[in-house]
Short mmCIF file of C-alpha atoms in Angstrom, two decimals:
data_model
loop_
_atom_site.label_atom_id
_atom_site.label_comp_id
_atom_site.label_asym_id
_atom_site.label_seq_id
_atom_site.Cartn_x
_atom_site.Cartn_y
_atom_site.Cartn_z
CA MET A 1 -0.39 0.19 0.14
CA LYS A 2 2.49 1.92 0.66
CA ARG A 3 4.51 1.93 -2.62
CA PHE A 4 1.14 2.85 -3.84
CA CYS A 5 0.63 5.81 -2.67
CA LEU A 6 4.22 6.52 -3.41
CA PHE A 7 3.55 5.88 -6.82
CA LEU A 8 0.98 7.65 -7.43
CA LEU A 9 2.67 10.61 -5.68
CA CYS A 10 5.52 11.22 -7.30
CA PRO A 11 3.96 12.37 -10.72
CA LEU A 12 2.05 14.95 -7.89
CA LEU A 13 5.31 16.22 -7.19
CA LEU A 14 6.97 16.58 -10.33
CA ALA A 15 3.61 17.77 -12.13
CA CYS A 16 3.33 20.58 -9.31
CA SER A 17 7.16 22.30 -9.94
CA TYR A 18 7.95 24.96 -12.34
CA ASP A 19 10.31 28.03 -13.42
CA GLU A 20 10.61 30.47 -10.77
CA SER A 21 12.64 32.90 -13.63
CA LEU A 22 11.31 36.34 -14.25
CA SER A 23 11.61 37.41 -17.87
CA LEU A 24 12.13 42.05 -17.92
CA CYS A 25 10.04 44.01 -20.18
CA GLU A 26 10.83 47.43 -21.14
CA LEU A 27 8.39 50.18 -21.14
CA ARG A 28 9.03 52.86 -23.22
CA VAL A 29 6.72 56.19 -21.69
CA GLN A 30 6.70 58.99 -24.06
CA LEU A 31 5.06 62.59 -23.04
CA ALA A 32 2.68 64.21 -25.00
CA TYR A 33 1.96 67.90 -24.20
CA GLN A 34 -1.30 69.26 -24.32
CA GLN A 35 -0.25 72.71 -25.01
CA ALA A 36 0.70 72.82 -28.62
CA SER A 37 3.04 75.97 -27.81
CA PHE A 38 4.47 74.59 -24.69
CA SER A 39 7.52 71.97 -24.92
CA GLU A 40 9.99 70.22 -22.43
CA PRO A 41 12.43 72.67 -20.91
CA GLN A 42 15.77 72.30 -22.84
CA ASN A 43 18.22 69.96 -20.63
CA ALA A 44 15.12 69.23 -18.40
CA ARG A 45 14.43 65.83 -16.74
CA VAL A 46 10.93 65.30 -16.21
CA ARG A 47 10.06 63.02 -13.14
CA VAL A 48 8.14 60.15 -14.12
CA GLU A 49 6.67 57.59 -11.83
CA LEU A 50 5.42 54.08 -12.23
CA LYS A 51 3.53 51.78 -9.76
CA ASP A 52 2.14 48.42 -10.49
CA GLN A 53 -1.07 46.30 -8.75
CA HIS A 54 1.09 45.67 -6.03
CA ALA A 55 1.93 49.66 -5.13
CA GLN A 56 5.81 48.95 -6.38
CA ILE A 57 6.88 52.86 -7.98
CA PHE A 58 9.45 52.21 -9.94
CA VAL A 59 10.67 56.17 -11.62
CA ASP A 60 12.64 57.26 -14.26
CA SER A 61 13.04 60.56 -15.75
CA THR A 62 12.75 61.67 -19.35
CA GLY A 63 15.28 62.16 -22.18
CA ILE A 64 15.83 64.81 -24.49
CA ASP A 65 13.02 62.92 -26.77
CA SER A 66 10.35 63.12 -23.50
CA THR A 67 10.56 59.56 -22.99
CA ALA A 68 10.69 57.63 -20.05
CA ARG A 69 12.59 54.24 -19.79
CA PHE A 70 11.38 51.25 -17.40
CA THR A 71 12.49 47.32 -17.17
CA VAL A 72 10.03 45.98 -14.82
CA PRO A 73 8.03 42.52 -14.93
CA PRO A 74 5.28 41.59 -16.43
CA GLY A 75 1.90 43.35 -15.61
CA ILE A 76 -0.07 46.34 -15.61
CA TYR A 77 0.47 49.77 -14.53
CA GLU A 78 0.05 53.22 -14.22
CA ALA A 79 2.10 56.42 -15.12
CA SER A 80 1.73 59.66 -13.72
CA THR A 81 4.00 63.20 -14.28
CA SER A 82 3.61 66.01 -12.62
CA ALA A 83 6.13 68.90 -12.29
CA VAL A 84 6.77 72.74 -12.15
CA TYR A 85 8.84 74.73 -14.64
CA VAL A 86 9.93 78.95 -14.23
CA ASP A 87 10.32 80.04 -17.21
CA SER A 88 12.45 83.04 -16.61
CA THR A 89 14.06 84.01 -20.09
CA GLU A 90 12.22 87.10 -20.36
CA ALA A 91 10.71 90.74 -18.60
CA THR A 92 7.49 88.75 -17.54
CA TRP A 93 8.35 85.23 -16.26
CA TRP A 94 5.20 82.48 -16.33
CA ARG A 95 5.29 79.43 -14.82
CA TYR A 96 4.44 75.84 -15.85
CA VAL A 97 2.49 73.10 -14.50
CA PHE A 98 1.91 70.25 -15.46
CA ASN A 99 0.39 67.19 -15.20
CA GLY A 100 -0.47 63.46 -17.09
CA ILE A 101 -1.59 60.07 -15.66
CA ARG A 102 -2.25 56.94 -17.82
CA SER A 103 -3.73 53.98 -16.58
CA GLN A 104 -4.31 50.07 -17.01
CA ILE A 105 -1.30 49.78 -19.32
CA VAL A 106 -0.28 45.81 -19.64
CA VAL A 107 2.76 45.05 -19.81
CA SER A 108 3.65 41.79 -21.68
CA PRO A 109 7.04 40.74 -23.01
CA ASP A 110 4.72 39.97 -26.92
CA SER A 111 3.36 43.04 -26.78
CA LEU A 112 5.23 47.01 -28.18
CA ASN A 113 5.08 48.11 -24.70
CA GLN A 114 5.45 51.76 -25.46
CA VAL A 115 2.95 54.23 -24.30
CA GLU A 116 2.15 57.61 -25.04
CA MET A 117 1.01 60.07 -22.08
CA GLN A 118 -0.92 63.59 -22.44
CA VAL A 119 0.12 65.65 -20.18
CA LYS A 120 -2.03 68.97 -19.01
CA VAL A 121 -0.18 71.94 -19.19
CA THR A 122 -2.00 75.28 -16.57
CA ARG A 123 0.55 78.34 -17.48
CA LYS A 124 0.43 81.32 -14.26
CA ARG A 125 2.09 84.68 -14.92
CA VAL A 126 4.39 84.93 -12.42
CA VAL A 127 4.23 88.40 -10.05
CA HIS A 128 7.53 89.46 -8.11
#
């Protein structure tokens, strides 16, 4: 009887094994500014946060092409950005506040993994 139980248990134990290797995927988040006359300030590195379904946060900054690049495990993510930029190059100073969020980003090894995040820009005059 013991041999019979052991005979039944062996295939079951082998069937329960799994591969623990984790594949990582690259995700590119492209910022697209809603105000046509505004583009990302030169040399500005805008912070972009990426949050997964377990509330883990990954952070990167945009490069010259307004794109943040992440290397993350497959899953569902939410990207967000929020920043303030003061333009003091002219006599009248302007404060730009921009915010963006993109939810339900599915990252998988067999996807393109590139999304565009709309960024709303608000401009206020700085009075000194």
